XYZ file of N, CA and C in Angstrom:
831
model
N -23.929 -103.881 32.686
C -24.180 -104.878 33.750
C -24.625 -104.138 35.031
N -25.730 -104.577 35.549
C -26.283 -103.954 36.774
C -25.454 -104.397 38.003
N -25.115 -103.439 38.831
C -24.390 -103.720 40.053
C -25.328 -104.480 40.987
N -24.999 -105.728 41.422
C -25.902 -106.497 42.258
C -26.174 -105.825 43.632
N -25.303 -104.898 44.017
C -25.525 -104.210 45.303
C -26.593 -103.162 45.215
N -26.930 -102.752 44.008
C -27.962 -101.728 43.805
C -29.315 -102.348 43.508
N -30.383 -101.904 44.149
C -31.686 -102.481 43.865
C -32.174 -102.107 42.469
N -32.858 -103.059 41.878
C -33.508 -102.802 40.561
C -34.991 -102.802 40.762
N -35.647 -101.773 40.286
C -37.119 -101.648 40.386
C -37.722 -101.807 39.017
N -38.727 -102.710 38.934
C -39.471 -102.901 37.699
C -40.869 -102.353 37.873
N -41.265 -101.467 36.974
C -42.639 -100.985 36.922
C -43.025 -100.825 35.459
N -44.305 -101.017 35.172
C -44.833 -100.826 33.833
C -46.174 -100.098 33.985
N -46.340 -98.923 33.395
C -47.577 -98.149 33.535
C -48.802 -98.919 33.040
N -48.598 -99.946 32.246
C -49.722 -100.770 31.778
C -50.179 -101.780 32.827
N -49.334 -101.948 33.837
C -49.685 -102.826 34.955
C -49.480 -102.091 36.276
N -50.264 -101.039 36.508
C -49.992 -100.184 37.667
C -50.251 -100.819 39.037
N -50.845 -102.014 39.034
C -51.176 -102.670 40.269
C -50.044 -103.517 40.827
N -48.962 -103.655 40.085
C -47.837 -104.448 40.595
C -46.524 -103.732 40.366
N -45.568 -103.982 41.263
C -44.230 -103.413 41.173
C -43.273 -104.477 41.703
N -42.110 -104.597 41.111
C -41.178 -105.631 41.535
C -39.815 -104.984 41.875
N -39.206 -105.506 42.915
C -37.873 -105.083 43.325
C -36.952 -106.278 43.331
N -35.719 -106.095 42.790
C -34.736 -107.181 42.751
C -33.424 -106.674 43.401
N -32.908 -107.445 44.333
C -31.633 -107.161 44.968
C -30.771 -108.387 44.867
N -29.590 -108.243 44.227
C -28.667 -109.367 44.019
C -27.684 -109.576 45.131
N -27.348 -108.496 45.869
C -26.434 -108.603 46.988
C -26.982 -107.692 48.091
N -27.608 -108.279 49.087
C -28.335 -107.486 50.082
C -27.524 -107.234 51.334
N -26.222 -107.463 51.310
C -25.456 -107.289 52.545
C -25.488 -105.845 53.068
N -25.633 -104.864 52.165
C -25.672 -103.475 52.599
C -27.114 -102.897 52.589
N -28.058 -103.829 52.351
C -29.463 -103.402 52.262
C -30.086 -103.581 53.650
N -30.182 -102.483 54.383
C -30.725 -102.511 55.746
C -31.951 -101.633 55.886
N -33.009 -102.163 56.430
C -34.250 -101.461 56.570
C -34.532 -101.095 58.021
N -35.022 -99.895 58.226
C -35.676 -99.590 59.486
C -37.073 -100.163 59.423
N -37.751 -100.273 60.576
C -39.110 -100.782 60.606
C -39.969 -99.844 59.747
N -40.792 -100.428 58.861
C -41.592 -99.643 57.940
C -42.817 -100.476 57.507
N -43.660 -99.865 56.692
C -44.803 -100.591 56.173
C -45.099 -100.061 54.766
N -45.944 -100.792 54.055
C -46.405 -100.400 52.723
C -47.910 -100.372 52.658
N -48.429 -99.576 51.791
C -49.892 -99.577 51.573
C -50.284 -100.804 50.752
N -49.307 -101.358 50.014
C -49.585 -102.578 49.187
C -49.426 -103.837 49.998
N -49.973 -104.944 49.477
C -49.674 -106.256 49.991
C -48.377 -106.688 49.309
N -47.453 -107.303 50.088
C -46.133 -107.584 49.581
C -45.841 -109.071 49.667
N -45.164 -109.597 48.636
C -44.774 -111.013 48.580
C -43.347 -111.098 48.070
N -42.462 -111.641 48.887
C -41.047 -111.708 48.568
C -40.527 -113.124 48.503
N -39.416 -113.282 47.801
C -38.724 -114.556 47.709
C -37.235 -114.347 48.058
N -36.749 -115.131 49.015
C -35.309 -115.117 49.300
C -34.640 -115.999 48.255
N -33.826 -115.417 47.377
C -33.246 -116.163 46.270
C -31.840 -116.640 46.540
N -31.194 -116.170 47.595
C -29.874 -116.648 47.982
C -29.603 -116.233 49.421
N -28.811 -117.045 50.090
C -28.395 -116.687 51.456
C -29.524 -116.774 52.458
N -29.416 -115.942 53.504
C -30.418 -115.926 54.581
C -30.462 -114.533 55.172
N -31.581 -114.294 55.878
C -31.774 -112.963 56.490
C -32.746 -113.103 57.653
N -32.858 -112.020 58.420
C -33.880 -111.931 59.457
C -35.138 -111.333 58.867
N -36.270 -111.666 59.414
C -37.569 -111.123 58.964
C -38.348 -110.768 60.212
N -38.477 -109.477 60.500
C -39.276 -109.013 61.593
C -40.631 -108.572 61.057
N -41.674 -109.164 61.656
C -43.041 -108.898 61.177
C -43.955 -108.670 62.372
N -44.238 -107.387 62.594
C -44.954 -106.968 63.821
C -44.189 -107.497 65.022
N -44.780 -108.337 65.835
C -44.118 -108.787 67.070
C -43.359 -110.102 66.872
N -43.361 -110.637 65.668
C -42.741 -111.941 65.413
C -41.378 -111.771 64.741
N -40.505 -112.753 64.943
C -39.164 -112.776 64.322
C -38.964 -114.118 63.626
N -38.454 -114.072 62.385
C -38.203 -115.259 61.606
C -36.742 -115.239 61.086
N -36.216 -116.424 60.891
C -34.923 -116.618 60.189
C -35.286 -117.248 58.892
N -35.091 -116.538 57.752
C -35.508 -117.060 56.458
C -34.305 -117.237 55.561
N -34.389 -118.213 54.675
C -33.263 -118.538 53.791
C -33.749 -118.792 52.371
N -32.796 -119.041 51.487
C -33.088 -119.219 50.064
C -34.150 -120.296 49.880
N -35.113 -119.988 48.969
C -36.206 -120.911 48.727
C -37.459 -120.629 49.512
N -37.423 -119.584 50.329
C -38.547 -119.234 51.187
C -39.291 -117.987 50.647
N -40.604 -118.025 50.761
C -41.422 -116.848 50.444
C -41.853 -116.175 51.739
N -41.896 -114.872 51.753
C -42.404 -114.119 52.869
C -43.490 -113.171 52.394
N -44.469 -112.892 53.228
C -45.539 -111.989 52.794
C -45.927 -111.036 53.906
N -46.414 -109.848 53.498
C -46.708 -108.797 54.451
C -48.053 -108.140 54.092
N -48.921 -108.048 55.073
C -50.216 -107.369 54.863
C -49.983 -105.864 54.747
N -50.876 -105.161 54.086
C -50.774 -103.704 54.015
C -50.734 -103.073 55.418
N -49.823 -102.133 55.588
C -49.711 -101.362 56.850
C -49.251 -102.161 58.063
N -48.731 -103.392 57.852
C -48.150 -104.136 58.934
C -46.654 -103.815 59.003
N -46.171 -103.424 60.147
C -44.761 -103.049 60.336
C -43.864 -104.255 60.140
N -42.760 -104.065 59.409
C -41.862 -105.178 59.153
C -40.477 -104.649 58.754
N -39.512 -105.552 58.720
C -38.152 -105.244 58.234
C -37.420 -106.556 57.960
N -36.689 -106.583 56.861
C -35.777 -107.723 56.559
C -34.357 -107.174 56.487
N -33.434 -107.871 57.122
C -32.066 -107.377 57.147
C -31.059 -108.535 57.109
N -29.824 -108.246 56.649
C -28.801 -109.289 56.552
C -28.363 -109.754 57.948
N -27.768 -110.946 57.963
C -27.244 -111.528 59.193
C -25.725 -111.472 59.166
N -25.131 -110.685 60.077
C -23.668 -110.644 60.186
C -22.954 -110.389 58.861
N -23.527 -109.559 58.037
C -22.922 -109.188 56.736
C -22.763 -110.371 55.797
N -23.576 -111.434 56.018
C -23.559 -112.574 55.122
C -24.398 -112.290 53.876
N -23.990 -112.787 52.702
C -24.709 -112.505 51.481
C -26.144 -113.040 51.512
N -27.033 -112.268 50.914
C -28.368 -112.734 50.649
C -28.953 -111.935 49.509
N -29.937 -112.465 48.843
C -30.585 -111.815 47.685
C -32.045 -112.098 47.738
N -32.828 -111.219 47.131
C -34.275 -111.417 47.185
C -35.005 -110.676 46.032
N -36.240 -111.093 45.844
C -37.202 -110.432 44.961
C -38.365 -110.026 45.817
N -38.981 -108.879 45.537
C -40.147 -108.444 46.327
C -41.212 -107.882 45.370
N -42.380 -108.436 45.443
C -43.508 -108.002 44.616
C -44.460 -107.202 45.483
N -44.812 -105.974 45.029
C -45.764 -105.130 45.781
C -47.049 -105.106 44.928
N -48.152 -105.485 45.570
C -49.434 -105.623 44.857
C -50.451 -104.656 45.471
N -51.093 -103.877 44.595
C -52.092 -102.926 45.044
C -53.204 -103.700 45.817
N -53.477 -103.267 47.043
C -54.414 -103.966 47.911
C -55.829 -103.972 47.360
N -56.277 -102.882 46.696
C -57.621 -102.842 46.135
C -57.744 -103.795 44.974
N -56.683 -103.885 44.137
C -56.690 -104.823 43.010
C -56.740 -106.262 43.504
N -55.925 -106.571 44.506
C -55.908 -107.935 45.043
C -57.210 -108.281 45.751
N -57.797 -107.303 46.425
C -59.090 -107.520 47.051
C -60.144 -107.924 46.021
N -60.160 -107.195 44.878
C -61.124 -107.503 43.815
C -60.852 -108.884 43.220
N -59.583 -109.248 43.061
C -59.250 -110.571 42.567
C -59.770 -111.654 43.485
N -59.594 -111.473 44.798
C -60.085 -112.454 45.789
C -61.594 -112.499 45.816
N -62.211 -111.322 45.713
C -63.679 -111.253 45.748
C -64.271 -111.951 44.523
N -63.753 -111.663 43.358
C -64.273 -112.248 42.130
C -64.060 -113.769 42.129
N -63.071 -114.233 42.832
C -62.832 -115.676 42.932
C -63.672 -116.347 43.993
N -64.503 -115.565 44.678
C -65.388 -116.120 45.734
C -64.663 -116.367 47.043
N -63.508 -115.745 47.244
C -62.707 -115.951 48.453
C -63.032 -114.915 49.541
N -63.737 -113.902 49.197
C -64.154 -112.883 50.159
C -65.671 -112.682 50.048
N -66.327 -112.517 51.173
C -67.769 -112.317 51.137
C -68.129 -110.937 50.668
N -67.236 -109.982 50.822
C -67.482 -108.604 50.376
C -66.161 -108.062 49.810
N -66.224 -107.065 48.930
C -64.987 -106.519 48.332
C -64.260 -105.609 49.348
N -63.863 -106.154 50.474
C -63.115 -105.405 51.484
C -61.879 -106.188 51.821
N -60.788 -105.477 52.016
C -59.517 -106.151 52.311
C -59.608 -107.005 53.579
N -59.075 -108.217 53.524
C -58.993 -109.092 54.674
C -57.538 -109.552 54.803
N -56.940 -109.319 55.969
C -55.532 -109.691 56.170
C -55.365 -111.207 56.023
N -54.119 -111.610 55.693
C -53.778 -112.994 55.506
C -52.856 -113.433 56.629
N -53.153 -114.559 57.225
C -52.420 -114.978 58.432
C -50.990 -115.400 58.117
N -50.757 -116.056 57.017
C -49.446 -116.622 56.702
C -48.380 -115.553 56.538
N -47.226 -115.801 57.140
C -46.099 -114.870 56.980
C -44.977 -115.481 56.163
N -44.796 -116.772 56.250
C -43.676 -117.471 55.600
C -44.184 -118.724 54.937
N -43.735 -118.986 53.681
C -44.057 -120.190 52.935
C -42.748 -120.865 52.521
N -42.407 -122.043 53.023
C -41.182 -122.698 52.645
C -41.318 -123.660 51.465
N -42.513 -123.770 50.882
C -42.811 -124.743 49.851
C -42.061 -124.444 48.560
N -41.289 -125.407 48.017
C -40.474 -125.161 46.814
C -41.322 -124.885 45.547
N -42.531 -125.477 45.470
C -43.328 -125.259 44.266
C -43.811 -123.795 44.176
N -44.269 -123.261 45.325
C -44.697 -121.862 45.329
C -43.521 -120.928 45.061
N -42.350 -121.293 45.595
C -41.151 -120.491 45.349
C -40.785 -120.489 43.868
N -40.765 -121.681 43.253
C -40.387 -121.762 41.840
C -41.401 -121.013 40.956
N -42.681 -121.121 41.298
C -43.670 -120.384 40.514
C -43.497 -118.908 40.640
N -43.146 -118.444 41.856
C -42.901 -117.019 42.041
C -41.730 -116.532 41.200
N -40.636 -117.282 41.229
C -39.443 -116.894 40.475
C -39.716 -116.871 38.970
N -40.542 -117.833 38.518
C -40.915 -117.872 37.077
C -41.715 -116.598 36.733
N -42.644 -116.227 37.588
C -43.458 -115.006 37.360
C -42.540 -113.782 37.371
N -41.641 -113.690 38.331
C -40.742 -112.516 38.412
C -39.858 -112.439 37.180
N -39.322 -113.555 36.727
C -38.463 -113.544 35.570
C -39.229 -113.070 34.314
N -40.474 -113.413 34.229
C -41.315 -112.939 33.133
C -41.477 -111.411 33.176
N -41.768 -110.863 34.368
C -41.938 -109.436 34.494
C -40.680 -108.674 34.144
N -39.526 -109.241 34.491
C -38.256 -108.583 34.256
C -37.718 -108.713 32.848
N -38.349 -109.559 32.039
C -37.888 -109.857 30.702
C -38.564 -108.899 29.701
N -37.845 -107.970 29.092
C -38.474 -106.999 28.156
C -38.978 -107.651 26.877
N -38.586 -108.894 26.662
C -39.062 -109.575 25.394
C -40.419 -110.207 25.561
N -40.890 -110.371 26.802
C -42.178 -111.031 27.019
C -43.328 -110.096 26.788
N -44.390 -110.596 26.207
C -45.593 -109.788 25.891
C -46.298 -109.327 27.147
N -46.994 -108.199 27.002
C -47.779 -107.690 28.132
C -48.816 -108.733 28.553
N -49.510 -109.333 27.595
C -50.549 -110.329 27.929
C -49.972 -111.502 28.698
N -48.764 -111.905 28.308
C -48.089 -112.965 29.013
C -47.816 -112.612 30.477
N -47.340 -111.407 30.717
C -47.047 -110.943 32.079
C -48.302 -110.849 32.903
N -49.328 -110.266 32.302
C -50.616 -110.086 33.024
C -51.168 -111.460 33.414
N -51.101 -112.385 32.465
C -51.650 -113.753 32.675
C -50.955 -114.462 33.830
N -49.624 -114.362 33.821
C -48.834 -115.069 34.864
C -49.128 -114.499 36.245
N -49.213 -113.150 36.317
C -49.465 -112.540 37.613
C -50.854 -112.954 38.135
N -51.862 -112.901 37.315
C -53.225 -113.232 37.749
C -53.292 -114.746 38.116
N -52.698 -115.609 37.280
C -52.750 -117.029 37.525
C -52.026 -117.384 38.854
N -50.845 -116.849 39.052
C -50.068 -117.195 40.244
C -50.748 -116.667 41.502
N -51.148 -115.370 41.496
C -51.753 -114.788 42.681
C -53.125 -115.415 42.983
N -53.882 -115.751 41.942
C -55.174 -116.400 42.149
C -54.975 -117.759 42.820
N -54.021 -118.520 42.319
C -53.751 -119.856 42.895
C -53.290 -119.718 44.356
N -52.408 -118.721 44.623
C -51.911 -118.548 45.985
C -53.023 -118.115 46.920
N -53.915 -117.237 46.475
C -54.989 -116.803 47.305
C -55.927 -117.960 47.665
N -56.165 -118.874 46.700
C -56.945 -120.047 47.030
C -56.232 -120.903 48.045
N -54.937 -121.054 47.888
C -54.155 -121.882 48.809
C -54.221 -121.325 50.244
N -54.256 -120.020 50.365
C -54.248 -119.368 51.681
C -55.631 -119.034 52.231
N -56.625 -119.376 51.460
C -58.024 -118.962 51.824
C -58.494 -119.548 53.146
N -57.968 -120.746 53.513
C -58.408 -121.371 54.713
C -57.606 -120.953 55.940
N -56.795 -119.921 55.756
C -55.951 -119.436 56.860
C -56.202 -117.967 57.142
N -57.444 -117.580 57.432
C -57.742 -116.190 57.705
C -57.021 -115.720 58.981
N -56.668 -114.446 58.981
C -56.005 -113.880 60.138
C -57.042 -113.549 61.231
N -56.822 -114.024 62.439
C -57.683 -113.578 63.534
C -57.649 -112.055 63.605
N -58.794 -111.436 63.713
C -58.787 -109.959 63.683
C -57.965 -109.397 64.829
N -57.137 -108.395 64.470
C -56.336 -107.726 65.487
C -57.265 -106.918 66.415
N -56.862 -106.742 67.633
C -57.671 -105.861 68.543
C -57.843 -104.482 67.912
N -59.044 -104.043 67.793
C -59.326 -102.761 67.192
C -58.760 -101.629 68.049
N -58.114 -100.708 67.396
C -57.634 -99.514 68.115
C -58.862 -98.704 68.568
N -58.786 -98.062 69.703
C -59.891 -97.186 70.114
C -60.218 -96.180 69.013
N -61.458 -95.796 68.934
C -61.904 -94.910 67.861
C -61.065 -93.615 67.816
N -60.680 -93.099 68.964
C -59.902 -91.847 69.001
C -58.552 -92.037 68.329
N -57.938 -93.239 68.468
C -56.658 -93.487 67.834
C -56.816 -93.758 66.352
N -57.933 -94.383 65.952
C -58.196 -94.572 64.519
C -58.382 -93.194 63.889
N -59.086 -92.314 64.547
C -59.242 -90.942 64.007
C -57.915 -90.214 63.928
N -57.052 -90.438 64.914
C -55.727 -89.782 64.892
C -54.908 -90.325 63.741
N -54.934 -91.628 63.493
C -54.195 -92.209 62.366
C -54.682 -91.597 61.042
N -56.013 -91.492 60.904
C -56.580 -90.858 59.693
C -56.139 -89.417 59.563
N -56.070 -88.735 60.690
C -55.607 -87.332 60.692
C -54.144 -87.259 60.233
N -53.304 -88.174 60.737
C -51.907 -88.182 60.303
C -51.784 -88.531 58.822
N -52.619 -89.432 58.320
C -52.627 -89.757 56.887
C -52.930 -88.520 56.072
N -53.934 -87.756 56.501
C -54.418 -86.594 55.746
C -53.423 -85.424 55.818
N -52.694 -85.307 56.912
C -51.854 -84.157 57.165
C -50.367 -84.599 57.220
N -49.983 -85.664 56.595
C -48.634 -86.207 56.708
C -47.567 -85.202 56.271
N -47.867 -84.379 55.308
C -46.862 -83.413 54.815
C -46.759 -82.173 55.670
N -47.556 -82.059 56.705
C -47.548 -80.848 57.530
C -46.669 -81.064 58.767
N -46.254 -79.997 59.374
C -45.434 -80.039 60.599
C -46.383 -80.163 61.780
N -46.402 -81.324 62.435
C -47.315 -81.562 63.543
C -46.538 -81.711 64.849
N -47.180 -81.346 65.927
C -46.519 -81.391 67.240
C -47.203 -82.450 68.106
N -46.428 -83.019 69.063
C -46.967 -83.953 69.986
C -48.062 -83.343 70.846
N -47.832 -82.059 71.225
C -48.822 -81.334 72.044
C -50.156 -81.279 71.312
N -50.114 -80.994 69.981
C -51.349 -80.895 69.234
C -52.072 -82.248 69.135
N -51.264 -83.333 68.983
C -51.871 -84.656 68.920
C -52.488 -85.062 70.256
N -51.826 -84.661 71.343
C -52.399 -84.927 72.685
C -53.702 -84.189 72.876
N -53.718 -82.943 72.368
C -54.968 -82.163 72.458
C -56.099 -82.842 71.730
N -55.820 -83.430 70.590
C -56.862 -84.064 69.777
C -57.421 -85.327 70.495
N -56.546 -86.018 71.228
C -56.947 -87.285 71.816
C -57.312 -87.179 73.294
N -56.738 -86.199 73.964
C -56.941 -86.112 75.405
C -55.966 -87.010 76.184
N -55.022 -87.622 75.459
C -54.032 -88.489 76.093
C -52.825 -87.697 76.550
N -52.125 -88.183 77.545
C -50.855 -87.582 77.913
C -49.833 -88.031 76.875
N -48.697 -87.335 76.737
C -47.697 -87.695 75.746
C -47.248 -89.142 75.850
N -46.903 -89.596 77.070
C -46.438 -90.957 77.241
C -47.505 -91.991 76.924
N -48.716 -91.731 77.344
C -49.831 -92.649 77.069
C -50.105 -92.721 75.563
N -50.093 -91.586 74.914
C -50.370 -91.564 73.466
C -49.316 -92.365 72.696
N -48.066 -92.137 73.006
C -47.000 -92.850 72.266
C -47.119 -94.346 72.482
N -47.343 -94.788 73.735
C -47.449 -96.221 74.022
C -48.671 -96.851 73.359
N -49.814 -96.181 73.503
C -51.083 -96.750 72.961
C -51.027 -96.797 71.431
N -50.530 -95.754 70.810
C -50.464 -95.707 69.354
C -49.562 -96.815 68.821
N -48.412 -96.983 69.446
C -47.447 -98.000 69.021
C -48.034 -99.407 69.206
N -48.765 -99.603 70.283
C -49.358 -100.897 70.560
C -50.288 -101.318 69.427
N -51.061 -100.384 68.888
C -52.088 -100.706 67.880
C -51.594 -100.584 66.445
N -50.613 -99.723 66.197
C -50.203 -99.475 64.816
C -48.759 -99.907 64.516
N -48.038 -100.327 65.564
C -46.666 -100.785 65.353
C -45.627 -99.695 65.284
N -46.042 -98.455 65.328
C -45.123 -97.294 65.222
C -45.541 -96.272 66.268
N -44.596 -95.431 66.677
C -44.955 -94.225 67.412
C -45.650 -93.270 66.427
N -46.404 -92.283 66.933
C -47.004 -91.361 65.974
C -45.981 -90.715 65.026
N -44.781 -90.377 65.563
C -43.781 -89.762 64.685
C -43.298 -90.704 63.636
N -42.987 -91.987 64.003
C -42.518 -92.959 63.036
C -43.610 -93.218 62.012
N -44.875 -93.267 62.433
C -46.001 -93.458 61.519
C -46.049 -92.336 60.510
N -45.878 -91.095 61.003
C -45.916 -89.903 60.128
C -44.760 -89.969 59.084
N -43.563 -90.299 59.513
C -42.398 -90.381 58.635
C -42.611 -91.474 57.581
N -43.151 -92.603 58.009
C -43.456 -93.671 57.058
C -44.438 -93.222 55.992
N -45.446 -92.488 56.397
C -46.429 -91.969 55.446
C -45.768 -90.955 54.495
N -44.875 -90.118 55.031
C -44.216 -89.136 54.167
C -43.370 -89.811 53.081
N -42.725 -90.916 53.463
C -41.915 -91.640 52.466
C -42.858 -92.242 51.424
N -44.010 -92.730 51.856
C -44.959 -93.244 50.860
C -45.449 -92.162 49.916
N -45.644 -90.965 50.468
C -45.976 -89.801 49.617
C -44.849 -89.540 48.636
N -43.613 -89.563 49.134
C -42.477 -89.332 48.284
C -42.375 -90.363 47.148
N -42.644 -91.628 47.486
C -42.599 -92.681 46.478
C -43.634 -92.422 45.360
N -44.828 -92.029 45.743
C -45.857 -91.733 44.761
C -45.422 -90.587 43.877
N -44.790 -89.569 44.437
C -44.308 -88.418 43.641
C -43.232 -88.901 42.651
N -42.279 -89.709 43.122
C -41.180 -90.137 42.281
C -41.687 -91.042 41.149
N -42.728 -91.834 41.389
C -43.239 -92.720 40.386
C -43.790 -91.935 39.152
N -44.300 -90.751 39.412
C -44.885 -89.997 38.314
C -43.889 -88.980 37.744
N -42.616 -89.115 38.127
C -41.560 -88.296 37.532
C -41.273 -86.973 38.208
N -41.800 -86.736 39.402
C -41.537 -85.454 40.080
C -40.045 -85.403 40.422
N -39.378 -84.257 40.172
C -37.967 -84.125 40.569
C -37.778 -84.402 42.068
N -36.625 -84.905 42.449
C -36.414 -85.332 43.822
C -36.586 -84.195 44.794
N -36.061 -83.011 44.488
C -36.162 -81.900 45.423
C -37.625 -81.476 45.611
N -38.387 -81.511 44.548
C -39.809 -81.159 44.655
C -40.595 -82.235 45.373
N -40.262 -83.511 45.120
C -40.910 -84.602 45.808
C -40.681 -84.525 47.314
N -39.463 -84.113 47.698
C -39.103 -83.985 49.121
C -40.000 -82.952 49.773
N -40.161 -81.784 49.159
C -40.978 -80.716 49.747
C -42.460 -81.119 49.750
N -42.914 -81.743 48.688
C -44.340 -82.161 48.634
C -44.675 -83.206 49.668
N -43.685 -83.995 50.033
C -43.879 -85.052 51.029
C -43.707 -84.548 52.478
N -43.349 -83.287 52.637
C -43.259 -82.747 53.965
C -41.880 -82.652 54.555
N -40.837 -82.894 53.756
C -39.464 -82.808 54.264
C -38.908 -81.383 54.075
N -38.105 -80.974 55.026
C -37.578 -79.609 54.978
C -36.632 -79.386 53.810
N -35.912 -80.448 53.425
C -34.974 -80.297 52.333
C -34.695 -81.647 51.696
N -34.011 -81.610 50.570
C -33.725 -82.851 49.831
C -32.795 -83.803 50.591
N -31.723 -83.318 51.246
C -30.836 -84.238 51.957
C -31.586 -85.038 53.062
N -32.476 -84.351 53.805
C -33.223 -85.100 54.858
C -34.114 -86.158 54.211
N -34.765 -85.810 53.119
C -35.590 -86.760 52.396
C -34.746 -87.954 51.939
N -33.612 -87.687 51.360
C -32.768 -88.762 50.815
C -32.285 -89.686 51.911
N -31.862 -89.135 53.087
C -31.429 -89.989 54.152
C -32.559 -90.851 54.690
N -33.693 -90.262 54.899
C -34.848 -91.001 55.441
C -35.313 -92.045 54.419
N -35.373 -91.679 53.163
C -35.801 -92.595 52.077
C -34.886 -93.826 52.062
N -33.574 -93.580 52.151
C -32.630 -94.690 52.113
C -32.820 -95.595 53.355
N -33.134 -95.015 54.462
C -33.278 -95.800 55.716
C -34.521 -96.669 55.659
N -35.614 -96.215 55.076
C -36.868 -96.961 55.048
C -37.031 -97.824 53.794
N -36.509 -97.317 52.675
C -36.713 -98.013 51.396
C -35.466 -98.847 51.013
N -34.368 -98.596 51.665
C -33.067 -99.243 51.349
C -32.693 -99.022 49.880
N -32.974 -97.840 49.412
C -32.581 -97.422 48.064
C -32.579 -95.884 48.065
N -31.849 -95.299 47.131
C -31.916 -93.849 47.014
C -33.138 -93.435 46.220
N -33.593 -92.192 46.405
C -34.723 -91.749 45.564
C -34.420 -91.854 44.089
N -33.193 -91.627 43.695
C -32.866 -91.705 42.265
C -32.951 -93.133 41.739
N -32.492 -94.107 42.572
C -32.615 -95.524 42.167
C -34.089 -95.907 42.032
N -34.917 -95.398 42.909
C -36.338 -95.741 42.919
C -37.078 -95.133 41.720
N -36.716 -93.922 41.356
C -37.484 -93.206 40.328
C -37.095 -93.617 38.916
N -36.065 -94.438 38.800
C -35.634 -94.867 37.423
C -35.757 -96.369 37.302
N -36.972 -96.880 37.208
C -37.141 -98.328 37.083
C -36.593 -98.836 35.755
N -36.272 -100.096 35.756
C -35.728 -100.739 34.542
C -36.625 -101.877 34.162
N -36.826 -102.062 32.882
C -37.547 -103.259 32.389
C -36.556 -104.342 31.995
N -35.300 -104.110 32.207
C -34.276 -105.097 31.823
C -33.828 -105.839 33.043
N -33.549 -107.129 32.848
C -33.110 -107.963 33.975
C -31.659 -107.691 34.279
């Protein structure tokens, strides 16, 4: 019997574009502000929680869907230690972009953010739970799982197609270049002085401007990217200690503490997905 306090991760190498997380008792599941490279779609299956999404705050409860664009800062957390439970589907952004493009919902095969953050509709919630139950059931055929994912996400993308996100103010080119530099060198030891030299900004100005456009300070952005590197390493079976070093952490304990803070799971829990419900 799986302990409901421990997250369950479902992954199947035959469906690398989707990953599912299940939490039965989220009272101890606390997230620091973080982001994912994937598009994320979650369902609150019991209780209630807070949902911070960039500059917005929501109170969400059972029967509600929440969604997050790639690289948008967010966090969901319990309210006063009250019980809550959820499912979270992580969808590869390139795969979903192609799905939307082939359906005629995008003019070009480039990612376009989705405006909607919360869906309270019971039909979409029930369809989501049906899809998730199929993914978690080891008796269901691969074709069955693939079909349900494509059908559900295609229908949802059509539903949301008339709600495009107003484009966010573009970060200055120098900050876009800095973010790309942090992405490329996330595993390296970088200093604020060096980042200021690259941009010509003062330390205070750099921190404020970067956070305004990306939702994180440069350091928090770097740590978030390192955890994403660590997740990729763990998915392919890299030992935890090696994954920590490859992701730019000085040692395994630091990696484990930071991983738990941002992912709300231990590296060991994350690297051992289950296909059983």
